[in-house]
Tab-separated table of C-alpha atoms in Angstrom:
chain	number	residue	atom	x	y	z
A	19	UNK	CA	102.779	133.240	166.714
A	20	UNK	CA	99.815	134.955	164.641
A	21	UNK	CA	96.286	133.582	164.837
A	22	UNK	CA	92.938	133.713	163.620
A	23	UNK	CA	89.563	132.332	165.361
A	24	UNK	CA	86.994	130.832	163.163
A	25	UNK	CA	83.486	129.886	165.271
A	26	UNK	CA	79.917	131.027	164.530
A	27	UNK	CA	79.738	131.129	168.341
A	28	UNK	CA	80.602	134.345	169.482
A	29	UNK	CA	81.044	132.799	173.283
A	30	UNK	CA	83.797	130.440	171.632
A	31	UNK	CA	85.854	133.010	170.234
A	32	UNK	CA	85.577	135.447	173.354
A	33	UNK	CA	86.904	132.342	175.145
A	34	UNK	CA	89.650	131.730	172.377
A	35	UNK	CA	90.818	135.859	172.657
A	36	UNK	CA	90.534	135.744	176.973
A	37	UNK	CA	93.317	131.998	176.696
A	38	UNK	CA	95.361	134.012	173.682
A	39	UNK	CA	95.875	137.158	175.857
A	40	UNK	CA	96.913	134.497	178.734
A	41	UNK	CA	100.032	133.401	177.023
A	42	UNK	CA	103.027	135.796	175.181
A	43	UNK	CA	103.694	135.919	171.729
A	44	UNK	CA	100.183	134.868	170.893
A	45	UNK	CA	99.075	137.180	168.540
A	46	UNK	CA	95.225	137.007	167.688
A	47	UNK	CA	94.542	139.223	164.858
A	48	UNK	CA	91.467	138.519	163.416
A	49	UNK	CA	88.134	136.681	164.294
A	50	UNK	CA	85.203	135.310	162.040
A	51	UNK	CA	81.885	133.881	162.175
A	52	UNK	CA	81.488	131.905	159.242
A	53	UNK	CA	84.631	130.288	157.018
A	54	UNK	CA	83.698	132.248	153.823
A	55	UNK	CA	85.163	135.452	155.132
A	56	UNK	CA	87.902	133.895	156.670
A	57	UNK	CA	89.132	132.644	153.416
A	58	UNK	CA	88.919	135.777	151.798
A	59	UNK	CA	91.149	137.110	154.578
A	60	UNK	CA	93.559	134.331	154.321
A	61	UNK	CA	93.562	134.798	150.244
A	62	UNK	CA	95.440	137.876	151.077
A	63	UNK	CA	97.169	137.876	154.658
A	64	UNK	CA	99.140	134.945	156.099
A	65	UNK	CA	99.188	133.410	159.821
A	66	UNK	CA	100.918	131.311	161.729
A	67	UNK	CA	97.877	128.994	163.174
A	68	UNK	CA	93.697	128.706	163.040
A	69	UNK	CA	91.901	128.103	165.759
A	70	UNK	CA	89.214	126.358	164.055
A	71	UNK	CA	85.652	125.092	165.061
A	72	UNK	CA	83.971	121.942	163.163
A	73	UNK	CA	80.616	122.478	163.209
A	74	UNK	CA	79.637	125.825	161.651
A	75	UNK	CA	76.375	126.344	159.343
A	76	UNK	CA	76.686	125.884	155.649
A	77	UNK	CA	80.448	125.374	155.429
A	78	UNK	CA	82.394	122.714	157.826
A	79	UNK	CA	85.609	123.040	159.360
A	80	UNK	CA	86.630	119.757	157.747
A	81	UNK	CA	85.454	121.365	154.391
A	82	UNK	CA	87.292	124.620	155.353
A	83	UNK	CA	90.861	123.404	155.151
A	84	UNK	CA	90.130	121.207	152.087
A	85	UNK	CA	89.933	124.831	150.340
A	86	UNK	CA	93.716	126.138	151.448
A	87	UNK	CA	96.253	125.741	148.483
A	88	UNK	CA	98.902	126.916	151.443
A	89	UNK	CA	97.630	126.024	155.271
A	90	UNK	CA	99.104	127.557	158.102
A	91	UNK	CA	98.935	125.132	161.492
A	92	UNK	CA	95.296	124.266	162.866
A	93	UNK	CA	94.039	123.578	166.357
A	94	UNK	CA	90.309	122.222	165.652
A	95	UNK	CA	88.372	123.309	168.215
A	96	UNK	CA	84.518	121.390	168.982
A	97	UNK	CA	82.222	119.937	170.976
A	98	UNK	CA	82.323	116.530	169.312
A	99	UNK	CA	85.129	113.852	169.511
A	100	UNK	CA	84.330	112.070	167.157
A	101	UNK	CA	86.044	113.971	164.291
A	102	UNK	CA	89.359	114.038	165.516
A	103	UNK	CA	90.533	110.612	163.887
A	104	UNK	CA	89.429	112.571	160.468
A	105	UNK	CA	90.925	115.694	161.186
A	106	UNK	CA	94.546	114.346	161.871
A	107	UNK	CA	94.385	112.679	158.458
A	108	UNK	CA	95.875	116.228	157.310
A	109	UNK	CA	99.518	116.760	158.518
A	110	UNK	CA	98.522	120.812	158.951
A	111	UNK	CA	96.727	119.749	161.957
A	112	UNK	CA	98.588	120.175	165.509
A	113	UNK	CA	95.617	119.639	167.696
A	114	UNK	CA	92.100	118.740	168.041
A	115	UNK	CA	90.763	120.607	171.639
A	116	UNK	CA	87.302	120.046	173.166
A	117	UNK	CA	84.888	122.634	174.158
A	118	UNK	CA	84.885	124.294	176.987
A	119	UNK	CA	88.757	124.984	176.460
A	120	UNK	CA	91.000	125.675	179.525
A	121	UNK	CA	94.022	127.094	179.986
A	122	UNK	CA	96.816	124.422	181.070
A	123	UNK	CA	94.942	122.371	178.049
A	124	UNK	CA	95.239	125.507	175.570
A	125	UNK	CA	98.887	126.080	176.896
A	126	UNK	CA	99.413	122.289	175.950
A	127	UNK	CA	97.785	122.843	172.290
A	128	UNK	CA	100.062	126.568	171.690
A	129	UNK	CA	103.595	124.395	172.609
A	130	UNK	CA	102.502	121.500	169.509
A	131	UNK	CA	101.842	124.319	167.370
A	132	UNK	CA	105.040	126.343	168.376
A	133	UNK	CA	106.848	122.726	167.881
A	134	UNK	CA	105.542	122.260	164.664
A	135	UNK	CA	106.038	125.897	163.245
A	136	UNK	CA	109.641	125.784	164.378
A	137	UNK	CA	110.483	122.128	162.734
A	138	UNK	CA	108.924	123.971	159.171
A	139	UNK	CA	110.903	126.726	159.405
A	140	UNK	CA	113.797	124.322	160.070
A	141	UNK	CA	112.748	122.480	157.011
A	142	UNK	CA	112.326	125.324	154.920
A	143	UNK	CA	115.742	127.146	155.759
A	144	UNK	CA	117.825	123.485	154.881
A	145	UNK	CA	117.889	122.724	150.969
A	146	UNK	CA	117.342	119.679	150.528
A	147	UNK	CA	119.737	117.525	149.496
A	148	UNK	CA	120.173	116.591	145.831
A	149	UNK	CA	119.509	112.699	144.591
A	150	UNK	CA	120.459	111.417	141.706
A	151	UNK	CA	118.432	109.170	140.263
A	152	UNK	CA	121.092	106.971	138.044
A	153	UNK	CA	124.212	105.555	138.776
A	154	UNK	CA	126.633	103.500	136.266
A	155	UNK	CA	128.089	100.063	136.118
A	156	UNK	CA	130.534	97.984	134.575
A	157	UNK	CA	129.245	94.810	133.098
A	158	UNK	CA	131.092	93.324	129.662
A	159	UNK	CA	133.036	96.206	128.906
A	160	UNK	CA	129.607	98.592	128.856
A	161	UNK	CA	128.279	101.057	130.980
A	162	UNK	CA	124.719	100.502	132.128
A	163	UNK	CA	122.735	103.203	133.812
A	164	UNK	CA	120.079	101.767	136.616
A	165	UNK	CA	117.734	103.636	137.878
A	166	UNK	CA	118.523	104.602	141.804
A	167	UNK	CA	115.221	104.419	143.245
A	168	UNK	CA	114.236	100.992	141.357
A	169	UNK	CA	117.039	98.947	143.064
A	170	UNK	CA	115.724	97.099	146.329
A	171	UNK	CA	118.550	95.240	147.187
A	172	UNK	CA	122.118	94.348	146.404
A	173	UNK	CA	124.160	91.425	147.323
A	174	UNK	CA	127.342	90.242	147.686
A	175	UNK	CA	128.161	87.018	146.224
A	176	UNK	CA	132.045	86.110	146.117
A	177	UNK	CA	133.926	88.208	143.497
A	178	UNK	CA	130.540	89.642	142.046
A	179	UNK	CA	127.867	91.906	143.272
A	180	UNK	CA	123.565	91.455	142.572
A	181	UNK	CA	121.913	94.073	142.028
A	182	UNK	CA	118.177	93.408	141.941
A	183	UNK	CA	115.891	96.293	140.421
A	184	UNK	CA	111.823	96.489	139.971
A	185	UNK	CA	112.365	95.743	136.319
A	186	UNK	CA	115.370	92.919	136.115
A	187	UNK	CA	118.350	91.991	138.239
A	188	UNK	CA	122.440	92.986	137.305
A	189	UNK	CA	125.423	90.821	137.742
A	190	UNK	CA	128.579	93.071	138.410
A	191	UNK	CA	131.991	91.905	138.721
A	192	UNK	CA	132.969	94.395	141.794
A	193	UNK	CA	132.904	94.667	145.806
A	194	UNK	CA	130.373	95.805	148.268
A	195	UNK	CA	132.525	98.367	149.259
A	196	UNK	CA	132.462	100.098	145.761
A	197	UNK	CA	129.077	99.889	145.076
A	198	UNK	CA	127.958	101.514	148.651
A	199	UNK	CA	130.164	104.237	147.803
A	200	UNK	CA	128.183	105.532	144.871
A	201	UNK	CA	124.985	104.972	146.901
A	202	UNK	CA	123.473	107.828	148.627
A	203	UNK	CA	122.684	107.444	152.507
A	204	UNK	CA	119.678	109.160	152.112
A	205	UNK	CA	118.016	105.746	150.294
A	206	UNK	CA	120.395	102.964	151.300
A	207	UNK	CA	121.835	101.425	153.909
A	208	UNK	CA	124.302	98.454	154.609
A	209	UNK	CA	122.838	95.630	156.841
A	210	UNK	CA	124.934	92.664	156.879
A	211	UNK	CA	127.913	92.493	155.768
A	212	UNK	CA	126.660	90.884	152.193
A	213	UNK	CA	123.610	93.148	151.914
A	214	UNK	CA	122.562	96.508	151.387
A	215	UNK	CA	118.995	97.481	151.231
A	216	UNK	CA	116.758	100.495	149.821
A	217	UNK	CA	115.038	101.501	153.105
A	218	UNK	CA	111.879	102.796	151.204
A	219	UNK	CA	111.258	99.345	150.029
A	220	UNK	CA	110.692	97.312	153.106
A	221	UNK	CA	107.912	95.735	153.879
A	222	UNK	CA	108.227	94.314	157.049
A	223	UNK	CA	110.819	94.074	160.230
A	224	UNK	CA	111.580	91.195	162.833
A	225	UNK	CA	114.116	91.175	164.968
A	226	UNK	CA	117.040	90.058	162.975
A	227	UNK	CA	115.735	90.610	159.514
A	228	UNK	CA	113.738	92.786	156.863
A	229	UNK	CA	111.774	91.705	154.170
A	230	UNK	CA	111.654	93.769	150.301
A	231	UNK	CA	109.956	91.957	148.062
A	232	UNK	CA	109.992	88.534	148.395
A	233	UNK	CA	113.882	88.358	149.952
A	234	UNK	CA	114.261	87.825	153.828
A	235	UNK	CA	117.580	90.176	154.590
A	236	UNK	CA	119.575	89.322	157.581
A	237	UNK	CA	120.107	92.696	159.718
A	238	UNK	CA	123.521	92.373	161.855
A	239	UNK	CA	123.580	93.291	165.515
A	240	UNK	CA	126.216	95.885	164.977
A	241	UNK	CA	123.592	97.501	162.239
A	242	UNK	CA	120.107	96.977	163.705
A	243	UNK	CA	120.289	100.388	165.629
A	244	UNK	CA	121.073	102.600	162.557
A	245	UNK	CA	118.428	101.011	160.747
A	246	UNK	CA	116.193	101.773	163.597
A	247	UNK	CA	117.370	105.326	163.732
A	248	UNK	CA	116.596	105.272	159.567
A	249	UNK	CA	113.156	104.388	160.073
A	250	UNK	CA	112.735	107.066	163.449
A	251	UNK	CA	112.210	103.557	164.866
A	252	UNK	CA	114.433	104.518	168.084
């Protein structure tokens, strides 16, 4: 893991360098006393991780990360804890270290960075699934195209299916099973024998139901674990 440190205090840079030397596979390739020089370096060089001070003259650490087009992972190092909430608004910030930084806490931050890099590498290597944005239903002998993301609820009513979208509803002579087979798993989930929902449209979740738009949809006990898993709540 190739790293750089950006800090206007020389002793702070020395401490980070010393800590990096204590951990295998962590290579501090360069150090900078101001953010402008670091930007020039990053325009020509790739790194995996930046140790970044927040308080620097003329150009703060927060200002610096806002200039990055393809940012590496970042660990903030600072004497001030009040910027922690703002820092974590950026998804590439992996940790926030308060000075003076000690080795046990530093090791935990490195582990977080390594995990984040591994996840990013896996996501980059795995091609995103191709999702069609529409599908067709037969209504009165006509094939009607419906935009998939606009569908928020599909309800079985006897021999018919009510497909609710953001623009209008469609009544289709079909079974819920046949409709379900046409839908991508990444968006839709059957939560009850009579209901399929678009998980992206969920507003609220209670014990045995979900709120979508103004519809309260029951969730069967057998389908609840899959819903929680889909929403990363398990």
